[in-house]
Tab-separated table of C-alpha atoms in Angstrom:
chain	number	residue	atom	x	y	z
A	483	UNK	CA	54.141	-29.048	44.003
A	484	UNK	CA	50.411	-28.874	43.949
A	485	UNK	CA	50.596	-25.096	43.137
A	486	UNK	CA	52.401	-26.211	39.533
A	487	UNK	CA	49.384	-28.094	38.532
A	488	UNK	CA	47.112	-25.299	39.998
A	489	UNK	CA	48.827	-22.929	37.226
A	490	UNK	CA	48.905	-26.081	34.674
A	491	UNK	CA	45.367	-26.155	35.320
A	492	UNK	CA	44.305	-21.854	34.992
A	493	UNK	CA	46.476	-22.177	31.213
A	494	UNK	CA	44.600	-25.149	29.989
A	495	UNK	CA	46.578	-27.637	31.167
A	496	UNK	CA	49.720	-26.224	29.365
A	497	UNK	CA	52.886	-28.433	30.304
A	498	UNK	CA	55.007	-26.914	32.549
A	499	UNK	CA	58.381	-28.041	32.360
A	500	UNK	CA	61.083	-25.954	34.627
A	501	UNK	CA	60.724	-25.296	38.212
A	502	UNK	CA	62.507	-22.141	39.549
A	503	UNK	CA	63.300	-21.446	42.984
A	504	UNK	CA	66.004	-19.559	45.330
A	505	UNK	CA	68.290	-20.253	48.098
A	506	UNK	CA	68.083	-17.983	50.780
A	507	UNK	CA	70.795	-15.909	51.173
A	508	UNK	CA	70.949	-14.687	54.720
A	509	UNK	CA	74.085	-17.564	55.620
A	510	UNK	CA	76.080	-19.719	54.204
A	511	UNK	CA	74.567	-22.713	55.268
A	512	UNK	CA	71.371	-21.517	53.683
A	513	UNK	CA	73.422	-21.165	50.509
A	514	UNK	CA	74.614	-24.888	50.859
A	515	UNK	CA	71.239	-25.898	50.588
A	516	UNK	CA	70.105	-27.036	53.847
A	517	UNK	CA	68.352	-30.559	54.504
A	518	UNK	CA	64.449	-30.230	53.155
A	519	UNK	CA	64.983	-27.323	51.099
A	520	UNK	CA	65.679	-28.346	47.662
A	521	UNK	CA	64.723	-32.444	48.315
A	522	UNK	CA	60.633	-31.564	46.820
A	523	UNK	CA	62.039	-29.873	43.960
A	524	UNK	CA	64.392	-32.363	43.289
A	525	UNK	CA	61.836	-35.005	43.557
A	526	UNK	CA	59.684	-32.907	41.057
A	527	UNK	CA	62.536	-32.779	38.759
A	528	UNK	CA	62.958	-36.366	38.784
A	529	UNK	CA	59.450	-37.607	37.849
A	530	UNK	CA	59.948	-36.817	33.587
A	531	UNK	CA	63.245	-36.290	31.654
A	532	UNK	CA	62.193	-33.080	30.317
A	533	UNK	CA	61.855	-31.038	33.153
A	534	UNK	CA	64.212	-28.474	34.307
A	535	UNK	CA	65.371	-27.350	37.718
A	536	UNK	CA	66.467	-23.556	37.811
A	537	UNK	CA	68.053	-22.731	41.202
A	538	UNK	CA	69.476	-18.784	41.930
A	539	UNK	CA	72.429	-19.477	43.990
A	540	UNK	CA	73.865	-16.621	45.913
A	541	UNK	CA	77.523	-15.759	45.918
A	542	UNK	CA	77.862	-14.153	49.334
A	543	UNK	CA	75.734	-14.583	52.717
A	544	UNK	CA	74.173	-11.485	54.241
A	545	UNK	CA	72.887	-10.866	50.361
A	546	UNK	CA	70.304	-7.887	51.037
A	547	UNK	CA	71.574	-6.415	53.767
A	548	UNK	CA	72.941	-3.333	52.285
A	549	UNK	CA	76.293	-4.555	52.831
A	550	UNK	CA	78.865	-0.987	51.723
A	551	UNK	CA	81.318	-1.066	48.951
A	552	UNK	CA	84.421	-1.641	50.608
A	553	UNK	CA	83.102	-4.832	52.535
A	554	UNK	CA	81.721	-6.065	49.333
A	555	UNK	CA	85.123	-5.581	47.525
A	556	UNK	CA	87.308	-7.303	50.415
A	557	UNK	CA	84.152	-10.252	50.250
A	558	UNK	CA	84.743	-10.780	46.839
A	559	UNK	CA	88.810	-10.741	46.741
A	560	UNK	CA	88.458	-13.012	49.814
A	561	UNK	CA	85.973	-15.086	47.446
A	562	UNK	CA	88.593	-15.090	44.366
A	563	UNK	CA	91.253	-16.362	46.909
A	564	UNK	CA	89.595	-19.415	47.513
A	565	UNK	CA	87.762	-18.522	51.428
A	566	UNK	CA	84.346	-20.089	50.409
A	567	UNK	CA	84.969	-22.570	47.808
A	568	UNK	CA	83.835	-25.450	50.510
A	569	UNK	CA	79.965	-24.029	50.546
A	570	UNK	CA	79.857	-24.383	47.062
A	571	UNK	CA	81.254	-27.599	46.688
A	572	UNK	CA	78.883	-28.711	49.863
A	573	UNK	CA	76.339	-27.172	47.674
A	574	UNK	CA	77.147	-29.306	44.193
A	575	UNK	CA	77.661	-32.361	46.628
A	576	UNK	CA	73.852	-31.749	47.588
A	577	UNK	CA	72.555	-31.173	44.443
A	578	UNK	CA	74.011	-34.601	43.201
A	579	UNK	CA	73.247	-36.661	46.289
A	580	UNK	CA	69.463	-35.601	45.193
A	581	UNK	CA	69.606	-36.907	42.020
A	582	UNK	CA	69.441	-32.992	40.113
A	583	UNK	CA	72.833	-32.894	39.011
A	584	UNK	CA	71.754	-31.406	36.099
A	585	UNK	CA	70.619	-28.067	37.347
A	586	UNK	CA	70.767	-24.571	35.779
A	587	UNK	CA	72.785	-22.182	38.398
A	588	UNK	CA	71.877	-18.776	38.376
A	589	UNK	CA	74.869	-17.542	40.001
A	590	UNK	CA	75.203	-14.294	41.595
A	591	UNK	CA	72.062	-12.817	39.526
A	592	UNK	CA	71.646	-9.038	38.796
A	593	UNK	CA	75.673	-8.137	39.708
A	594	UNK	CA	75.342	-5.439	37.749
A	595	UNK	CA	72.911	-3.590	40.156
A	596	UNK	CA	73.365	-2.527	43.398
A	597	UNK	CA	71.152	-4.331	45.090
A	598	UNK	CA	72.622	-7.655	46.421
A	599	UNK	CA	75.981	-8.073	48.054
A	600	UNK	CA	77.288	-10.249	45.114
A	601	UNK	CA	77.720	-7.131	42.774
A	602	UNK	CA	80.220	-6.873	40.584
A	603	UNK	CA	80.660	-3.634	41.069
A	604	UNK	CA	83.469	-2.864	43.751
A	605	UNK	CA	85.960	-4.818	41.931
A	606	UNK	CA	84.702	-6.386	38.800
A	607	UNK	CA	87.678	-8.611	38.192
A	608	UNK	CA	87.859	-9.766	41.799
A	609	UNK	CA	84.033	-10.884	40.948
A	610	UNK	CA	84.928	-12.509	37.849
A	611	UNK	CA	87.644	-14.208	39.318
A	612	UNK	CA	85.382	-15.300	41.961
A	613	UNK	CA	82.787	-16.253	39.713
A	614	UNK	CA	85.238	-18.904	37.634
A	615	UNK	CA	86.368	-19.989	40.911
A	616	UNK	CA	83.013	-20.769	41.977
A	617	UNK	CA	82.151	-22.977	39.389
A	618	UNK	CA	85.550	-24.834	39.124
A	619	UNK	CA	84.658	-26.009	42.232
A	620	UNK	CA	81.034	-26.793	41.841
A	621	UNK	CA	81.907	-28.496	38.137
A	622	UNK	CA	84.882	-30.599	40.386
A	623	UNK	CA	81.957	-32.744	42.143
A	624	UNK	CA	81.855	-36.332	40.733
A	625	UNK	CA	77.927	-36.951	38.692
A	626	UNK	CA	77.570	-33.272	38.388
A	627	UNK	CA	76.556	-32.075	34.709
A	628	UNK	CA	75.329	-27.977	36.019
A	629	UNK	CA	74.601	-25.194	33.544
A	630	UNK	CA	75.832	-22.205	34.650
A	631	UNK	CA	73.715	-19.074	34.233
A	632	UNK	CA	74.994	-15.301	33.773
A	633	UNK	CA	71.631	-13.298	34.680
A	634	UNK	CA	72.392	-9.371	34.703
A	635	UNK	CA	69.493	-7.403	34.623
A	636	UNK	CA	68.329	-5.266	31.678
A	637	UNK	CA	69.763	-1.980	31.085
A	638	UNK	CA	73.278	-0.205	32.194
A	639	UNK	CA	72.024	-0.573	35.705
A	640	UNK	CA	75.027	0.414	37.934
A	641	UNK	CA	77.392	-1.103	35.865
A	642	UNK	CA	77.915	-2.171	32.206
A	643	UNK	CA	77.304	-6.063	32.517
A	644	UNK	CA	79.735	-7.407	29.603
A	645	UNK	CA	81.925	-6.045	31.927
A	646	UNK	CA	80.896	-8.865	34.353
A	647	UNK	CA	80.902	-11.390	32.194
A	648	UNK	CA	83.547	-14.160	33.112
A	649	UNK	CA	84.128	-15.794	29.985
A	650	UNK	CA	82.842	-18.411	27.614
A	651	UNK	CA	84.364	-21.538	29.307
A	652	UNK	CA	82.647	-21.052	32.515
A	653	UNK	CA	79.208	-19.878	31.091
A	654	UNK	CA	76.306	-22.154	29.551
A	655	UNK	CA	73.508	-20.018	29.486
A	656	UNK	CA	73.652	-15.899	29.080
A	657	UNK	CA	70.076	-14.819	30.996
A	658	UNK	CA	68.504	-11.644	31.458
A	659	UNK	CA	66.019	-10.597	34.329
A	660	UNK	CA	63.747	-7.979	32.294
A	661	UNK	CA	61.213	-5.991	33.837
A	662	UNK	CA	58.789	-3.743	32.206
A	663	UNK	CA	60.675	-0.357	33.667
A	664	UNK	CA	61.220	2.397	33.929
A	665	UNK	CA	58.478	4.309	33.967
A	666	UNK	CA	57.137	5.299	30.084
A	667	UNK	CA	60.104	3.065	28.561
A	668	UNK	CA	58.315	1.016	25.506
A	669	UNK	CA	58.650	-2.107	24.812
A	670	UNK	CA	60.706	-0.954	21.417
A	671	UNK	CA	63.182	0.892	23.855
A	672	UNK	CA	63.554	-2.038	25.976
A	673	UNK	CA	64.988	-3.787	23.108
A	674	UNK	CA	67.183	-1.006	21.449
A	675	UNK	CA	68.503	1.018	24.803
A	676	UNK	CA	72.255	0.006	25.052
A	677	UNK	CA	72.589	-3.173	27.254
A	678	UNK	CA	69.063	-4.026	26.061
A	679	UNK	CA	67.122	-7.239	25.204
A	680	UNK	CA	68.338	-6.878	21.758
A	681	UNK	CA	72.231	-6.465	22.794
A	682	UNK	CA	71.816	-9.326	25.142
A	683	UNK	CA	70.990	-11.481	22.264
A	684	UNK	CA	73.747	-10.458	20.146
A	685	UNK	CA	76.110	-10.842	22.497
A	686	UNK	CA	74.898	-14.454	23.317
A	687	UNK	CA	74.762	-15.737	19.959
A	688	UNK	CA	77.870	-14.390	19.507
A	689	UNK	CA	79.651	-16.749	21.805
A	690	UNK	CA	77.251	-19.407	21.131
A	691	UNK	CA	75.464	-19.496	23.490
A	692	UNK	CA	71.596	-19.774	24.745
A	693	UNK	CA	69.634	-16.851	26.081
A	694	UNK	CA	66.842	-17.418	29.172
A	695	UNK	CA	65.021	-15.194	30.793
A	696	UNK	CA	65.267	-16.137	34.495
A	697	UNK	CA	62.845	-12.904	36.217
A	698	UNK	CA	60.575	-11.143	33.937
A	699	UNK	CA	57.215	-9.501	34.524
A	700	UNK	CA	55.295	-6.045	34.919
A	701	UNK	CA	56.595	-3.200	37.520
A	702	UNK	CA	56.520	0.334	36.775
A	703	UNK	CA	53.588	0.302	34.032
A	704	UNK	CA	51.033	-0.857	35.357
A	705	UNK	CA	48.718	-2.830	33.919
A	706	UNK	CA	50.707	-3.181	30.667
A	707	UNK	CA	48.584	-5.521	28.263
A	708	UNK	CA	50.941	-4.378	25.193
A	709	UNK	CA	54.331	-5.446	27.054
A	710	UNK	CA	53.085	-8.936	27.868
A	711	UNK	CA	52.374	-9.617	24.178
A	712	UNK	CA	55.795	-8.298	22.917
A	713	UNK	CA	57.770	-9.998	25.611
A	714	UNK	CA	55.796	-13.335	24.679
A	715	UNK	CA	56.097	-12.556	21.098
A	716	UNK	CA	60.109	-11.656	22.053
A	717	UNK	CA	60.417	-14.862	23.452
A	718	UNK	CA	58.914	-17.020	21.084
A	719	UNK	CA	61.447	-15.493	18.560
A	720	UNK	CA	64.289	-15.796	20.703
A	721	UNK	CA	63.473	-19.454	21.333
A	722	UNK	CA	64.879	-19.021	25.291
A	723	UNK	CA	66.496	-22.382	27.043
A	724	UNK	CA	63.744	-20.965	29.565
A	725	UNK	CA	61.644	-18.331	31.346
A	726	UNK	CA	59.748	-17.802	34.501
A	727	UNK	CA	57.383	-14.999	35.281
A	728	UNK	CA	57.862	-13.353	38.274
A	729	UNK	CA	54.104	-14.029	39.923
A	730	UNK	CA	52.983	-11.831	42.446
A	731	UNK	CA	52.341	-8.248	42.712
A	732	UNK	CA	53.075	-5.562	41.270
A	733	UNK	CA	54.391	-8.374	38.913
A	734	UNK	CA	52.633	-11.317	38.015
A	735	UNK	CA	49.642	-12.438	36.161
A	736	UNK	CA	47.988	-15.693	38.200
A	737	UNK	CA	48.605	-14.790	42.029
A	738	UNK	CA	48.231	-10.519	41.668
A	739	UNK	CA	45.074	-9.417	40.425
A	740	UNK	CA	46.184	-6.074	39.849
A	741	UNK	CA	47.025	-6.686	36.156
A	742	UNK	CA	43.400	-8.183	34.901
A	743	UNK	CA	44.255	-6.998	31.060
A	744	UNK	CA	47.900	-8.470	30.896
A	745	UNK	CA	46.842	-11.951	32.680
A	746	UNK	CA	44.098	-11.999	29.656
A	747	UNK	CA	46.745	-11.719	27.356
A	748	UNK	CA	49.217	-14.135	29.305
A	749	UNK	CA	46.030	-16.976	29.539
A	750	UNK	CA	45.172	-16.746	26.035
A	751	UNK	CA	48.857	-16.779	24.670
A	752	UNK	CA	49.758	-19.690	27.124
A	753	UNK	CA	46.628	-21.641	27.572
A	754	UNK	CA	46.844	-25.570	26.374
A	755	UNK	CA	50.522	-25.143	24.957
A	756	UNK	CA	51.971	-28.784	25.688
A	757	UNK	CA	54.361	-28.772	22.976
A	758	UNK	CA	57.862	-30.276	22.856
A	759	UNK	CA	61.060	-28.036	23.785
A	760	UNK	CA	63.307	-27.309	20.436
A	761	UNK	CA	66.588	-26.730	20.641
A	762	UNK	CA	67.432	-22.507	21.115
A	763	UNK	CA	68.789	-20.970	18.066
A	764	UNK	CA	72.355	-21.396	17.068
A	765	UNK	CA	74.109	-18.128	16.297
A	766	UNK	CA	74.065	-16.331	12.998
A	767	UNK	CA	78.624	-15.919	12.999
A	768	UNK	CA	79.938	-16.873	16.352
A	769	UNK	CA	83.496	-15.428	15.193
A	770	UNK	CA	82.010	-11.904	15.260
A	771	UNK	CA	81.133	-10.395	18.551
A	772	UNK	CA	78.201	-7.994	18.681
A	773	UNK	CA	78.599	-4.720	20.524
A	774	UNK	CA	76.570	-4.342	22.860
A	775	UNK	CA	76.460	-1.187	23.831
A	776	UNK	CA	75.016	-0.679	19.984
A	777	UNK	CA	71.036	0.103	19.722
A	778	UNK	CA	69.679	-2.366	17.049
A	779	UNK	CA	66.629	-2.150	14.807
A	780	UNK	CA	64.042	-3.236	16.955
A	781	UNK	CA	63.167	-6.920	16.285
A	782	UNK	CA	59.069	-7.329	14.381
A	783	UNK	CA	56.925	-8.850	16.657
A	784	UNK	CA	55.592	-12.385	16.225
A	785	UNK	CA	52.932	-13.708	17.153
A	786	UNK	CA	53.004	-16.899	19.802
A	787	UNK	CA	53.527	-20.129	17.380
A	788	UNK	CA	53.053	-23.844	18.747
A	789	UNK	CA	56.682	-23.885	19.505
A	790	UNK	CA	56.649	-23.142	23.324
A	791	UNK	CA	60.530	-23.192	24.207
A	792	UNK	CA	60.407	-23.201	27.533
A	793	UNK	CA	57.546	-23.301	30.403
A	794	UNK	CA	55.458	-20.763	31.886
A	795	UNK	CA	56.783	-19.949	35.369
A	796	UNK	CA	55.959	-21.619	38.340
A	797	UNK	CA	55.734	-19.502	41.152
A	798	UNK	CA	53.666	-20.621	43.808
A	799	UNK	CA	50.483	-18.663	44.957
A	800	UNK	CA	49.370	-19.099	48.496
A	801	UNK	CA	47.203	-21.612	49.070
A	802	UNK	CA	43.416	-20.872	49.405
A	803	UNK	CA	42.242	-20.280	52.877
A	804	UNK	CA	38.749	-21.662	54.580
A	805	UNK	CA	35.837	-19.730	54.051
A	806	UNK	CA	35.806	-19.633	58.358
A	807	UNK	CA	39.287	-18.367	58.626
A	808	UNK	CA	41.483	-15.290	57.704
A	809	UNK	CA	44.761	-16.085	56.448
A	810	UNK	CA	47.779	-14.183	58.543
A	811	UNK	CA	50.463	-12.807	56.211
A	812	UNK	CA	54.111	-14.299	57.943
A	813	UNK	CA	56.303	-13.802	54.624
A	814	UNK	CA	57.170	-16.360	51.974
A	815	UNK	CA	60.110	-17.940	54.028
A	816	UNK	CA	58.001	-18.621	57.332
A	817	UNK	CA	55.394	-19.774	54.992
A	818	UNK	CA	57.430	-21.808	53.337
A	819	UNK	CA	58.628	-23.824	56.780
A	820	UNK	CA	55.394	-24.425	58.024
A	821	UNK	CA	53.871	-25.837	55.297
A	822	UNK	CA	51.320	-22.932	54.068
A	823	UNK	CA	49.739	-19.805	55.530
A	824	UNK	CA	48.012	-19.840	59.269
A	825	UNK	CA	45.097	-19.023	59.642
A	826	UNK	CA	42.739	-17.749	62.533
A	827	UNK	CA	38.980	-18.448	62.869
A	828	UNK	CA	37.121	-15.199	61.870
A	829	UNK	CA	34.542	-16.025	64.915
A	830	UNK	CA	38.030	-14.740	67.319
A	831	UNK	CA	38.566	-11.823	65.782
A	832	UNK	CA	36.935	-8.611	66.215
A	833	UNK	CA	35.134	-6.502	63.298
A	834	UNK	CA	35.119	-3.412	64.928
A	835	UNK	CA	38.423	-2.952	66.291
């Protein structure tokens, strides 16, 4: 928690208001949110009324380990049918026993990629299915009052993602994880290309529904000063429920020094915003469905008003390390369970080996 006022601090003491993080998603009793994992966050969330606890939940264990198609479509049929409804509900049953019973789920982010063993894309109605099941469960626990996020990432992907999508009554929020790719895309493209931040709005407000932008951050442009101040600008407009930058490299701004020229533009955007949240924009005809597979006009930019929607992100950077010490690199989750990063004395290690 003392990274959070680190990053309040580098913006000017801007308010940060929603703390992200992810279970792991190696087992399922990682995915129930084991004892110590979530209690600091929950005890973070506690501390003011208007802060926000954003938790990416996955749907299956063994999430990236390249499980193949076929396994993934008998997972998720086995899911529909009911097989792993008790690690969710031990999972809402957590949550509320914390006092955070008002967290936003990301479940089952990106299923429209190929990437995690969630995908919807061996049997998208089996994943639907799964998906409704899932949160009938979770929304079954006594004190719980969840938001349910549907996060695809930007693009056709592998998949159309409105073909994921699992209806209106079990989703709150309609997300997108947007990074500045591929290679030479603009930021204009971004929001016209079919599936795009513009057709993810549409679709949203069609149904009523806010727009957050869990994941978001550079990646295959480098040093991309331009994209930071549309996607700011974007954002501003779009009046998110949320968004957290994806901080470290090749993405981030605070913790990766790789991108001096967007983290300018970041800082002076961001810097001393402590404004009030306002409530996202209500849609323009709810009755009339946007296509979104339909390029759209590409939205003016904006520049940043004093209406910040939702917080900067909140991902940690690793903690200094003694100037008589050199930090060893043991991975975020080993990090994570020992408290920071070891380090050895430089005196013990050699300088010409």
């Amino acid at each position: 928690m003392a990274r959070i006022a680190r990053l309040s601090a580098w913006l000017g003491g801007a308010d940060l208001r929603v703390g992200h993080t992810y279970l792991p998603g190696d087992r399922w009793h990682n995915i129930e949110g084991p004892p110590g994992f979530l209690d600091v966050w929950a005890d973070w969330r506690g501390e003011r009324e208007d802060r926000m606890l954003v938790l990416n939940v996955p749907m299956l264990e063994r999430n990236e380990e390249g499980v193949p198609d076929d396994e993934v479509r008998e997972l998720l049929r086995q899911g529909a049918a009911g097989r792993f409804d008790h690690h969710f509900k031990a999972l809402a049953e957590r949550l509320v026993s914390l006092e955070a019973p008002d967290t936003v789920i990301v479940l089952g982010w990106e299923m429209n990629g190929v990437t995690y063993t969630h995908r919807c894309g061996p049997d998208p109605e089996a994943w639907k299915t799964y998906w409704n099941r899932i949160v009938t469960t979770m929304r079954s626990v006594p004190g719980q009052k969840f938001r349910f996020d549907f996060t695809p990432s930007r693009g056709l992907d592998a998949v159309p993602w409105t073909e994921c999508y699992p209806g209106d009554d079990t989703v709150d929020v309609i997300g997108m994880d947007s990074y500045d790719q591929p290679a030479g895309l603009s930021f204009d493209e971004q929001v016209t290309e079919p599936y795009g931040l513009q057709a993810h709005v549409d679709f949203a407000r069609a149904r009523g529904k806010p727009v957050s932008y869990p994941e978001w951050g550079l990646f295959r442009n480098g040093d991309n000063p331009e994209y930071m101040r549309r996607m700011l600008a974007w954002m501003d407009e779009q009046r998110p429920l949320y968004n957290t930058l994806t901080d470290y490299c090749p993405h981030g701004v605070w913790q990766c020094g790789d991108n001096p020229r967007a983290s300018d533009v970041y800082r002076t955007v961001l810097s001393g915003r402590t404004d009030r949240p306002t409530n996202p924009v209500e849609p323009a005809d709810p009755t009339a469905p946007a296509d979104p597979t339909a390029p759209a006009e590409p939205a003016t930019p904006v520049e940043p008003t004093s209406s910040m929607e939702s917080a900067p992100p909140v991902a940690p950077p690793a903690p200094r390390p003694p100037s008589t010490c050199s930090p060893l690199d043991l991975g975020l989750w080993v990090e994570h369970w020992l408290g920071g990063r070891l380090c050895v004395p430089v005196e013990r290690r050699s300088r010409t080996g």
